[in-house]
Amino acid sequence: MKEYSKQELTQLIENVSFMKGLNLEELRNKPIDHILETISIYHQELEFQNKELVRAQEAITRSEKKYAELFYQAPVGYVIISDEREILDVNKAFCDLCGYSKAELAHNTITDYIHPDFQDQFYLFVYRLFRGKKADQQPAQSIDLRLNGKYEQPFVMLSASATVLTDSDADALKVYKITVTNIDAQKRKEHALSISEAKFRTLVRNAPVGFLIADDEDRIVYMNNHCSQLTGYNPDVLSDMAAFWKKTGGEKEGEPMENWAVLKQEARSHTGCSKIYISTFRRADGSSLYLELSTIALGDLFILSLVDLTQHHKLEETLKKANRDLEVLNQQKLKLLSIIGHDLRTPISSIQGFADLLHEDLSEGSFDSALKFASIIQKAAQKSMSLLLNLVDWARMQREGVAFNAALLNLNEMVEETRSFFREVAAQKEIAIHLEAGQQIQVVADKQYLQTLLRNLLSNAVKFSYPNQTVSLRLDLTDDGSSAVIEVQDKGVGIDEDQIPMLFEPGTRYNRSGTNGEQSAGLGLILCKEIVDLHKGSLSVKSSPGNGSVFTVKLPCNISEFSRSL
């Protein structure tokens, strides 16, 4: 046993009495052996306590090392700051996030590593963090911001709470452990998603197809711009699908929602876009639309798309009508060609037959018969030539892109040329051709077409006039001087009023013969009507049976007016 001095023993006795709760005076009166035994027991207890304290301190040291290692190697960033925002400690994850080493970060201000755009938000964050007086008064704080790193500027989420190091008064030193979670990938995905969503919304809003979204209770929750433009209504007016069907004419009597109910049912039963029907709808201004409707079901929402087919429908109807007109025209042309072929066969057969007889008589020296046959051949040839000329002109007009050479022409001169051409033919029937023209008249016309027009009008007048009569030609201007008037009047067989429209229809043959039995294919007047229409003029007929006919043509005189009308 350790040897103690008197003073040490006295102090030891006092300590033992204090620890054991003994009265010091009573202990002094105890035998020395008793005192030494008590002191020995105390000494053993003290050594045991010291060993326990050492083991506890070693455990604390090991725990601190483990905590420090966990803190530094944690997958989440940690930074500990003072209430002056000074960085006291950081872990590896935070260093990796900002790109600085622990030594570079130590004792710097945390705000130096916050992106400038988020400084104000961070100051508010730390203000709320620091405002409590005690650690247990600090509410959990979190914020999303960007770090101002050495190489990158990642998005992070900061979460923080206060930790008291000294627990004495309100001015106790406190440190703040801030958890830093890397949310950069998430934020970038959210940002890309928000951009995609904004683009999608813009695309839907400005799409050339109308979109209308209704919920399961038939309320309209969205309508894009094109849908409003198509219908002429906005979402405030079309609040539900019943109003939509009613205002756009989609309702049926007694069953205003039948069509929408069908659309919803079709949408539910198909995973993709289900085309339902094409129908006519009424816009707010009363005009009509031809729409294609289809619906997609997305949860409890239904997206109704409206595609405007109005122009397509009009074009389709126009094409159908054009096809019908072409079919009629083709039938008319086939009939007309059949008539022309029949009419050409007769004179050509006459020419061939009488030419053979003429050849035989000339071979036998019979000149009287030869003269008669030559006259017949001449008339048949004239008829064939006239018909062929009309056929060529008519075929020329049917071709697309045919040249039309409009020019100012002297009408008086062209009428006189035509009258001179038919003077001998008219003389054979003892018919006079009288021309009445008070002034020189200019017309806008294609010279070749105008010659054909005048030739056919005068040929018909001579053909259907009785012998010893007069065919009258009159030239004049309209009251406003914009058009020239050509009037051809004959004294002949005339035409029934109900037969007049047939004169200008291809493929419809109006059977009539001239006053000397002249045959007509009916192509001349058809050609006249097309020529007049080509010149933006007009052609009219007045006639009655036995009293002759009057054909009146009006052609433009002003070339600038004619050009504007094309």
Coordinates of C-alpha atoms in Angstrom, one line a residue:
M1 CA 0.0 0.0 0.0
K2 CA 1.1 3.5 -0.8
E3 CA 2.6 5.4 2.1
Y4 CA 0.8 8.6 3.0
S5 CA 2.0 11.6 4.9
K6 CA 0.0 12.8 7.9
Q7 CA -1.3 15.7 5.9
E8 CA -2.3 13.3 3.0
L9 CA -4.0 10.9 5.4
T10 CA -5.9 13.8 6.9
Q11 CA -7.1 14.9 3.5
L12 CA -7.9 11.4 2.5
I13 CA -10.0 10.9 5.7
E14 CA -11.9 14.1 5.0
N15 CA -12.6 12.9 1.4
V16 CA -13.7 9.5 2.5
S17 CA -16.0 10.9 5.2
F18 CA -17.5 13.3 2.6
M19 CA -18.0 10.5 0.0
K20 CA -19.4 8.1 2.6
G21 CA -21.4 10.6 4.4
L22 CA -19.7 10.0 7.6
N23 CA -19.1 12.4 10.5
L24 CA -15.5 13.4 10.5
E25 CA -15.3 13.6 14.3
E26 CA -16.8 10.1 14.6
L27 CA -14.3 8.8 12.1
R28 CA -11.4 10.2 14.0
N29 CA -12.5 8.4 17.1
K30 CA -12.5 5.1 15.2
P31 CA -9.5 2.7 15.5
I32 CA -6.8 3.2 13.0
D33 CA -7.4 -0.2 11.4
H34 CA -11.0 0.7 10.8
I35 CA -10.0 3.9 9.2
L36 CA -7.3 2.2 7.0
E37 CA -9.8 -0.4 5.9
T38 CA -12.4 2.3 4.9
I39 CA -9.7 4.2 3.0
S40 CA -8.6 1.0 1.2
I41 CA -12.1 0.3 0.1
Y42 CA -12.5 3.9 -1.1
H43 CA -9.3 3.6 -3.0
Q44 CA -10.4 0.4 -4.8
E45 CA -13.7 2.0 -5.7
L46 CA -11.9 5.1 -7.1
E47 CA -9.6 3.0 -9.3
F48 CA -12.6 1.1 -10.7
Q49 CA -14.3 4.4 -11.5
N50 CA -11.2 5.7 -13.2
K51 CA -11.1 2.5 -15.4
E52 CA -14.8 3.0 -16.3
L53 CA -14.1 6.6 -17.2
V54 CA -11.2 5.6 -19.5
R55 CA -13.3 3.0 -21.2
A56 CA -16.2 5.5 -21.7
Q57 CA -13.8 8.1 -23.1
E58 CA -12.4 5.6 -25.5
A59 CA -15.9 4.7 -26.6
I60 CA -16.7 8.4 -27.1
T61 CA -13.5 8.9 -29.1
R62 CA -14.4 5.9 -31.3
S63 CA -17.9 7.2 -31.8
E64 CA -16.6 10.6 -32.7
K65 CA -14.3 9.0 -35.3
K66 CA -17.1 7.0 -36.7
Y67 CA -19.3 10.1 -36.9
A68 CA -16.6 12.1 -38.5
E69 CA -16.0 9.3 -41.1
L70 CA -19.8 9.0 -41.8
F71 CA -20.1 12.8 -42.0
Y72 CA -17.2 13.1 -44.4
Q73 CA -18.1 10.1 -46.6
A74 CA -21.9 10.6 -46.6
P75 CA -23.5 10.5 -50.1
V76 CA -25.3 13.7 -49.2
G77 CA -23.5 16.9 -48.9
Y78 CA -23.1 18.5 -45.4
V79 CA -21.8 21.9 -44.5
I80 CA -21.6 23.3 -40.9
I81 CA -21.7 27.1 -40.6
S82 CA -21.7 29.5 -37.7
D83 CA -24.3 32.2 -37.1
E84 CA -21.9 34.5 -39.0
R85 CA -22.3 32.2 -42.1
E86 CA -18.7 31.1 -41.7
I87 CA -17.9 27.6 -43.0
L88 CA -16.7 25.5 -40.1
D89 CA -16.7 22.0 -41.7
V90 CA -17.8 20.3 -44.9
N91 CA -17.9 16.8 -46.2
K92 CA -16.6 15.2 -49.4
A93 CA -20.0 15.2 -51.1
F94 CA -20.3 19.0 -50.7
C95 CA -16.7 19.5 -52.0
D96 CA -17.5 17.4 -55.0
L97 CA -20.7 19.5 -55.7
C98 CA -19.0 22.9 -55.6
G99 CA -15.6 21.7 -57.0
Y100 CA -13.5 23.1 -54.1
S101 CA -11.4 21.2 -51.5
K102 CA -12.1 21.3 -47.8
A103 CA -9.1 23.5 -47.2
E104 CA -10.3 26.0 -49.8
L105 CA -13.7 26.2 -48.3
A106 CA -12.6 26.4 -44.6
H107 CA -13.5 29.7 -42.8
N108 CA -14.9 31.3 -46.0
T109 CA -18.5 32.6 -46.1
I110 CA -21.1 30.2 -47.3
T111 CA -22.8 33.0 -49.4
D112 CA -19.6 33.1 -51.6
Y113 CA -20.7 29.7 -53.0
I114 CA -24.4 30.5 -53.7
H115 CA -25.3 31.5 -57.3
P116 CA -25.9 35.3 -57.6
D117 CA -29.4 34.7 -58.9
F118 CA -30.3 33.0 -55.6
Q119 CA -28.5 35.2 -53.1
D120 CA -31.7 37.0 -51.9
Q121 CA -33.5 33.7 -51.4
F122 CA -30.5 32.3 -49.5
Y123 CA -30.4 35.3 -47.2
L124 CA -34.0 34.8 -46.3
F125 CA -33.3 31.1 -45.8
V126 CA -30.5 31.8 -43.2
Y127 CA -32.5 34.6 -41.6
R128 CA -35.3 32.2 -40.8
L129 CA -32.7 29.7 -39.7
F130 CA -31.0 32.1 -37.3
R131 CA -34.0 33.9 -35.8
G132 CA -34.6 31.3 -33.0
K133 CA -32.9 31.8 -29.6
K134 CA -32.6 28.1 -28.8
A135 CA -32.0 25.1 -31.0
D136 CA -35.3 23.5 -30.2
Q137 CA -37.0 26.6 -31.4
Q138 CA -35.6 26.3 -34.9
P139 CA -38.1 25.1 -37.5
A140 CA -36.9 22.9 -40.3
Q141 CA -35.9 25.0 -43.3
S142 CA -35.3 23.9 -46.9
I143 CA -34.8 25.7 -50.2
D144 CA -33.9 24.9 -53.8
L145 CA -31.2 27.0 -55.4
R146 CA -28.0 26.8 -57.5
L147 CA -24.5 26.6 -56.2
N148 CA -21.8 28.9 -57.6
G149 CA -19.2 26.1 -58.1
K150 CA -15.7 26.2 -59.4
Y151 CA -16.6 24.4 -62.6
E152 CA -20.4 23.9 -62.6
Q153 CA -23.5 25.5 -61.1
P154 CA -25.7 22.6 -60.0
F155 CA -29.2 22.8 -58.6
V156 CA -29.3 21.6 -54.9
M157 CA -31.8 21.4 -52.1
L158 CA -30.6 22.9 -48.8
S159 CA -32.1 21.6 -45.5
A160 CA -30.9 23.0 -42.2
S161 CA -31.4 23.0 -38.4
A162 CA -29.5 24.6 -35.5
T163 CA -27.2 22.8 -33.1
V164 CA -26.1 24.4 -29.8
L165 CA -22.4 23.9 -28.8
T166 CA -22.6 25.8 -25.5
D167 CA -25.8 25.9 -23.5
S168 CA -25.5 28.8 -21.2
D169 CA -27.7 31.8 -22.3
A170 CA -29.3 33.5 -25.3
D171 CA -25.8 34.4 -26.6
A172 CA -24.7 30.7 -26.7
L173 CA -22.6 29.8 -29.7
K174 CA -24.6 27.9 -32.3
V175 CA -23.6 26.1 -35.4
Y176 CA -25.9 25.1 -38.3
K177 CA -25.7 21.9 -40.1
I178 CA -27.0 22.3 -43.7
T179 CA -27.8 19.2 -45.7
V180 CA -27.1 19.7 -49.4
T181 CA -28.9 17.3 -51.8
N182 CA -28.0 17.2 -55.4
I183 CA -31.2 17.7 -57.4
D184 CA -29.5 19.0 -60.6
A185 CA -30.7 16.1 -62.8
Q186 CA -34.2 16.3 -61.4
K187 CA -34.3 20.1 -61.9
R188 CA -33.0 19.9 -65.4
K189 CA -35.6 17.2 -66.2
E190 CA -38.3 19.4 -64.7
H191 CA -37.0 22.4 -66.6
A192 CA -37.0 20.4 -69.9
L193 CA -40.5 19.0 -69.0
S194 CA -41.8 22.5 -68.4
I195 CA -40.3 23.7 -71.7
S196 CA -41.9 20.7 -73.5
E197 CA -45.2 21.4 -71.7
A198 CA -45.1 25.1 -72.7
K199 CA -44.3 24.1 -76.3
F200 CA -47.1 21.6 -76.2
R201 CA -49.6 24.1 -74.8
T202 CA -48.5 26.6 -77.4
L203 CA -48.8 24.0 -80.1
V204 CA -52.3 23.0 -79.0
R205 CA -53.3 26.6 -78.5
N206 CA -52.2 27.6 -82.0
A207 CA -52.8 24.3 -83.8
P208 CA -54.6 24.6 -87.2
V209 CA -57.0 21.9 -85.9
G210 CA -59.7 22.8 -83.4
F211 CA -59.4 21.2 -79.9
L212 CA -62.1 21.1 -77.3
I213 CA -61.7 19.3 -74.0
A214 CA -64.7 18.3 -71.9
D215 CA -64.9 16.4 -68.6
D216 CA -67.0 13.4 -67.7
E217 CA -69.8 15.7 -66.7
D218 CA -69.8 17.3 -70.2
R219 CA -68.4 20.6 -69.0
I220 CA -66.0 22.3 -71.5
V221 CA -62.7 22.9 -69.7
Y222 CA -60.6 24.1 -72.6
M223 CA -61.0 25.4 -76.1
N224 CA -58.0 26.3 -78.3
N225 CA -57.8 29.4 -80.6
H226 CA -58.7 27.5 -83.8
C227 CA -61.8 26.0 -82.2
S228 CA -63.0 29.4 -81.2
Q229 CA -62.3 30.7 -84.8
L230 CA -64.1 27.7 -86.3
T231 CA -67.2 28.0 -84.2
G232 CA -67.2 31.7 -83.6
Y233 CA -67.8 31.1 -79.9
N234 CA -65.5 31.4 -76.8
P235 CA -65.5 29.1 -73.8
D236 CA -67.7 31.5 -71.8
V237 CA -70.5 31.0 -74.3
L238 CA -70.0 27.3 -74.9
S239 CA -69.8 26.3 -71.2
D240 CA -70.8 22.7 -71.8
M241 CA -71.3 20.2 -74.6
A242 CA -75.1 20.7 -74.5
A243 CA -74.6 24.4 -75.3
F244 CA -72.0 23.4 -78.0
W245 CA -74.4 21.0 -79.8
K246 CA -77.3 23.4 -79.5
K247 CA -75.5 26.5 -80.8
T248 CA -73.7 24.7 -83.6
G249 CA -76.8 22.8 -84.8
G250 CA -75.6 19.4 -83.6
E251 CA -78.6 18.6 -81.5
K252 CA -81.5 16.5 -82.6
E253 CA -85.1 17.1 -81.6
G254 CA -85.7 15.6 -78.2
E255 CA -82.2 14.2 -77.9
P256 CA -79.8 17.2 -77.8
M257 CA -76.8 15.1 -76.5
E258 CA -77.2 12.0 -78.6
N259 CA -74.2 12.8 -80.9
W260 CA -71.9 13.7 -77.9
A261 CA -73.0 10.5 -76.1
V262 CA -72.0 8.5 -79.1
L263 CA -68.7 10.2 -79.3
K264 CA -67.9 9.6 -75.7
Q265 CA -68.9 5.9 -76.0
E266 CA -66.7 5.5 -79.1
A267 CA -63.8 7.2 -77.3
R268 CA -64.1 4.9 -74.3
S269 CA -64.2 1.8 -76.4
H270 CA -61.1 2.7 -78.5
T271 CA -57.6 3.2 -77.3
G272 CA -56.7 5.5 -80.2
C273 CA -58.4 8.4 -82.0
S274 CA -61.8 7.2 -83.2
K275 CA -63.2 8.9 -86.3
I276 CA -67.0 9.2 -85.8
Y277 CA -68.6 11.2 -88.6
I278 CA -68.5 14.2 -90.8
S279 CA -71.3 16.7 -90.4
T280 CA -72.4 20.3 -91.1
F281 CA -72.2 22.7 -88.2
R282 CA -73.5 26.3 -87.8
R283 CA -71.1 29.1 -86.8
A284 CA -72.0 32.0 -84.6
D285 CA -72.4 34.3 -87.6
G286 CA -74.9 31.8 -89.2
S287 CA -72.5 30.5 -91.8
S288 CA -72.0 26.7 -92.2
L289 CA -69.0 24.5 -91.6
Y290 CA -68.3 21.0 -92.8
L291 CA -66.3 19.3 -90.0
E292 CA -64.7 16.0 -89.3
L293 CA -65.0 15.1 -85.6
S294 CA -63.0 12.6 -83.6
T295 CA -62.5 12.0 -79.9
I296 CA -59.8 10.7 -77.5
A297 CA -60.5 9.7 -74.0
L298 CA -57.8 10.5 -71.4
G299 CA -59.0 9.4 -67.9
D300 CA -62.1 11.5 -67.2
L301 CA -61.3 14.0 -69.9
F302 CA -62.4 13.8 -73.6
I303 CA -60.5 15.7 -76.3
L304 CA -62.7 16.5 -79.3
S305 CA -60.8 17.5 -82.5
L306 CA -62.5 19.5 -85.2
V307 CA -61.0 19.5 -88.7
D308 CA -62.4 22.0 -91.1
L309 CA -63.3 20.3 -94.4
T310 CA -65.4 23.1 -95.7
Q311 CA -63.2 24.1 -98.6
H312 CA -62.4 20.4 -99.3
H313 CA -66.1 19.7 -99.4
K314 CA -66.8 22.6 -101.7
L315 CA -64.0 21.5 -104.0
E316 CA -65.3 18.0 -103.9
E317 CA -68.8 19.2 -104.8
T318 CA -67.3 21.4 -107.5
L319 CA -65.3 18.4 -108.9
K320 CA -68.4 16.2 -108.8
K321 CA -70.4 18.9 -110.7
A322 CA -67.6 19.4 -113.2
N323 CA -67.4 15.6 -113.7
R324 CA -71.2 15.5 -114.3
D325 CA -70.9 18.5 -116.7
L326 CA -68.0 16.8 -118.5
E327 CA -70.0 13.6 -118.9
V328 CA -72.9 15.5 -120.3
L329 CA -70.5 17.5 -122.6
N330 CA -68.8 14.3 -123.8
Q331 CA -72.2 12.8 -124.6
Q332 CA -73.1 15.9 -126.5
K333 CA -69.9 15.9 -128.4
L334 CA -70.3 12.3 -129.3
K335 CA -73.8 13.0 -130.5
L336 CA -72.6 16.0 -132.4
L337 CA -69.7 14.1 -134.1
S338 CA -72.2 11.4 -135.0
I339 CA -74.4 14.0 -136.7
I340 CA -71.5 15.6 -138.4
G341 CA -70.3 12.2 -139.6
H342 CA -73.7 11.5 -141.0
D343 CA -74.0 14.9 -142.7
L344 CA -70.6 14.7 -144.2
R345 CA -71.3 11.2 -145.6
T346 CA -74.2 12.4 -147.7
P347 CA -72.4 15.2 -149.7
I348 CA -69.2 13.2 -150.0
S349 CA -71.1 10.2 -151.3
S350 CA -72.8 12.6 -153.8
I351 CA -69.5 14.0 -154.9
Q352 CA -68.1 10.5 -155.4
G353 CA -71.1 9.2 -157.2
F354 CA -71.6 12.1 -159.5
A355 CA -67.9 12.4 -160.1
D356 CA -68.0 8.8 -161.5
L357 CA -71.0 9.7 -163.7
L358 CA -69.2 12.8 -164.9
H359 CA -66.2 10.7 -165.8
E360 CA -68.4 8.3 -167.8
D361 CA -70.3 11.1 -169.7
L362 CA -67.1 12.9 -170.5
S363 CA -65.6 9.7 -171.8
E364 CA -68.7 9.3 -174.1
G365 CA -68.6 12.9 -175.1
S366 CA -71.9 13.9 -173.4
F367 CA -71.3 17.4 -172.2
D368 CA -74.9 18.4 -171.3
S369 CA -75.1 15.7 -168.5
A370 CA -71.5 16.6 -167.4
L371 CA -72.5 20.2 -166.8
K372 CA -75.4 19.1 -164.6
F373 CA -73.3 16.7 -162.6
A374 CA -70.5 19.3 -162.2
S375 CA -73.0 21.7 -160.7
I376 CA -74.2 19.1 -158.2
I377 CA -70.6 18.2 -157.3
Q378 CA -69.9 21.9 -156.8
K379 CA -72.8 22.3 -154.3
A380 CA -71.9 19.2 -152.4
A381 CA -68.3 20.3 -152.2
Q382 CA -69.3 23.7 -150.9
K383 CA -71.5 22.1 -148.3
S384 CA -68.7 19.8 -147.2
M385 CA -66.2 22.6 -147.1
S386 CA -68.5 24.8 -145.0
L387 CA -69.1 21.9 -142.6
L388 CA -65.4 21.1 -142.4
L389 CA -64.5 24.8 -141.7
N390 CA -67.0 24.9 -138.9
L391 CA -65.8 21.6 -137.5
V392 CA -62.1 22.8 -137.6
D393 CA -63.0 26.1 -135.9
W394 CA -65.1 24.3 -133.2
A395 CA -62.4 21.8 -132.5
R396 CA -59.9 24.6 -132.3
M397 CA -62.0 26.3 -129.6
Q398 CA -62.2 23.1 -127.5
R399 CA -58.5 23.0 -127.1
E400 CA -57.1 24.4 -123.8
G401 CA -54.5 27.2 -124.3
V402 CA -55.7 28.0 -127.8
A403 CA -54.4 31.4 -129.0
F404 CA -56.9 34.3 -128.7
N405 CA -55.6 37.4 -130.4
A406 CA -57.9 40.2 -129.4
A407 CA -57.5 43.4 -131.4
L408 CA -59.5 46.5 -132.4
L409 CA -61.1 45.6 -135.8
N410 CA -63.2 47.6 -138.2
L411 CA -66.5 45.9 -138.1
N412 CA -67.9 47.6 -141.2
E413 CA -65.1 46.3 -143.4
M414 CA -65.4 42.7 -142.1
V415 CA -69.2 42.6 -142.6
E416 CA -68.8 44.0 -146.1
E417 CA -66.2 41.2 -146.9
T418 CA -68.6 38.5 -145.7
R419 CA -71.5 40.0 -147.6
S420 CA -69.4 40.1 -150.8
F421 CA -68.5 36.4 -150.2
F422 CA -72.2 35.3 -150.0
R423 CA -73.5 37.7 -152.8
E424 CA -73.3 35.0 -155.5
V425 CA -74.8 32.3 -153.3
A426 CA -77.7 34.6 -152.4
A427 CA -78.2 35.6 -156.0
Q428 CA -78.9 31.9 -156.9
K429 CA -82.0 32.2 -154.7
E430 CA -82.6 35.7 -155.9
I431 CA -82.0 37.0 -152.4
A432 CA -80.7 40.5 -151.7
I433 CA -78.3 41.2 -148.8
H434 CA -78.9 44.7 -147.5
L435 CA -76.4 46.4 -145.2
E436 CA -77.4 49.3 -142.9
A437 CA -74.5 51.1 -141.1
G438 CA -74.6 54.7 -140.1
Q439 CA -71.0 55.0 -138.8
Q440 CA -67.7 53.2 -138.7
I441 CA -67.6 50.8 -135.7
Q442 CA -64.6 49.3 -134.0
V443 CA -64.9 46.1 -132.1
V444 CA -62.5 44.1 -129.8
A445 CA -62.2 40.6 -131.4
D446 CA -60.1 37.8 -132.8
K447 CA -60.2 38.3 -136.5
Q448 CA -60.4 34.6 -137.4
Y449 CA -63.2 34.0 -134.9
L450 CA -65.1 37.1 -136.0
Q451 CA -65.0 36.0 -139.6
T452 CA -66.4 32.6 -138.6
L453 CA -69.2 34.2 -136.6
L454 CA -70.2 36.5 -139.5
R455 CA -69.9 33.7 -142.1
N456 CA -72.2 31.4 -140.1
L457 CA -74.8 34.1 -139.3
L458 CA -75.1 35.2 -143.0
S459 CA -75.0 31.6 -144.3
N460 CA -77.9 30.6 -142.1
A461 CA -79.9 33.8 -143.1
V462 CA -79.5 33.0 -146.8
K463 CA -80.1 29.3 -146.3
F464 CA -83.4 29.7 -144.4
S465 CA -84.8 32.7 -146.4
Y466 CA -87.4 32.3 -149.1
P467 CA -86.4 33.2 -152.6
N468 CA -87.0 36.7 -153.8
Q469 CA -86.6 38.1 -150.2
T470 CA -84.1 40.3 -148.5
V471 CA -81.6 39.5 -145.8
S472 CA -80.9 42.6 -143.6
L473 CA -77.6 43.4 -141.9
R474 CA -77.6 46.3 -139.4
L475 CA -74.6 47.7 -137.5
D476 CA -75.0 50.0 -134.5
L477 CA -73.7 50.8 -131.0
T478 CA -75.5 50.4 -127.7
D479 CA -76.7 53.5 -126.0
D480 CA -73.6 53.8 -123.7
G481 CA -71.3 53.1 -126.7
S482 CA -69.6 50.2 -124.9
S483 CA -70.7 47.5 -127.3
A484 CA -71.2 47.0 -131.0
V485 CA -74.5 45.5 -132.2
I486 CA -74.7 43.2 -135.2
E487 CA -78.2 42.3 -136.2
V488 CA -79.0 39.7 -139.0
Q489 CA -82.6 39.4 -140.1
D490 CA -83.9 36.9 -142.6
K491 CA -87.4 36.4 -144.2
G492 CA -87.7 32.7 -143.9
V493 CA -89.1 29.6 -142.2
G494 CA -88.6 30.8 -138.6
I495 CA -88.2 28.8 -135.5
D496 CA -90.6 27.6 -132.8
E497 CA -89.9 29.5 -129.5
D498 CA -89.5 26.3 -127.4
Q499 CA -86.9 25.1 -130.0
I500 CA -84.6 28.1 -129.8
P501 CA -82.5 26.8 -126.8
M502 CA -81.8 23.6 -128.8
L503 CA -79.9 25.7 -131.4
F504 CA -77.0 26.2 -129.0
E505 CA -76.7 22.8 -127.3
P506 CA -74.0 20.4 -128.7
G507 CA -75.4 17.0 -129.4
T508 CA -79.0 18.2 -129.8
R509 CA -80.1 18.2 -133.4
Y510 CA -82.8 20.6 -134.5
N511 CA -84.0 19.0 -137.7
R512 CA -84.8 21.6 -140.3
S513 CA -83.8 22.2 -143.9
G514 CA -83.3 25.4 -145.9
T515 CA -85.9 26.8 -148.3
N516 CA -84.2 25.0 -151.2
G517 CA -83.8 21.8 -149.3
E518 CA -80.4 22.7 -147.9
Q519 CA -79.3 20.4 -145.0
S520 CA -77.9 21.7 -141.8
A521 CA -75.7 19.9 -139.2
G522 CA -76.5 22.6 -136.5
L523 CA -72.8 23.1 -135.7
G524 CA -72.8 26.8 -137.0
L525 CA -74.9 28.3 -134.3
I526 CA -73.2 26.3 -131.6
L527 CA -69.9 27.7 -132.9
C528 CA -71.4 31.2 -132.9
K529 CA -72.5 30.9 -129.3
E530 CA -69.1 29.8 -128.1
I531 CA -67.3 32.6 -130.1
V532 CA -69.6 35.2 -128.6
D533 CA -69.0 33.8 -125.1
L534 CA -65.3 33.8 -125.7
H535 CA -65.5 37.5 -126.6
K536 CA -67.5 38.3 -123.4
G537 CA -70.4 39.3 -125.6
S538 CA -74.1 38.1 -126.0
L539 CA -76.2 36.3 -128.6
S540 CA -80.0 36.4 -128.7
V541 CA -82.7 35.2 -131.1
K542 CA -86.2 36.3 -131.9
S543 CA -88.2 34.1 -134.2
S544 CA -91.6 32.7 -135.0
P545 CA -92.5 30.1 -137.6
G546 CA -93.1 31.5 -141.1
N547 CA -92.0 35.0 -140.1
G548 CA -88.2 34.6 -140.2
S549 CA -85.6 35.2 -137.5
V550 CA -83.5 38.0 -136.0
F551 CA -80.1 37.1 -134.5
T552 CA -78.5 39.9 -132.4
V553 CA -74.9 39.9 -131.4
K554 CA -73.2 42.3 -129.0
L555 CA -69.4 42.6 -128.9
P556 CA -67.3 44.9 -126.7
C557 CA -65.8 48.1 -128.3
N558 CA -63.3 49.1 -125.5
I559 CA -60.2 47.0 -125.3
S560 CA -59.4 48.1 -121.7
E561 CA -62.9 47.1 -120.5
F562 CA -62.6 43.8 -122.4
S563 CA -59.2 43.1 -120.7
R564 CA -60.7 43.7 -117.2
S565 CA -63.6 41.3 -117.9
L566 CA -61.2 38.4 -118.8

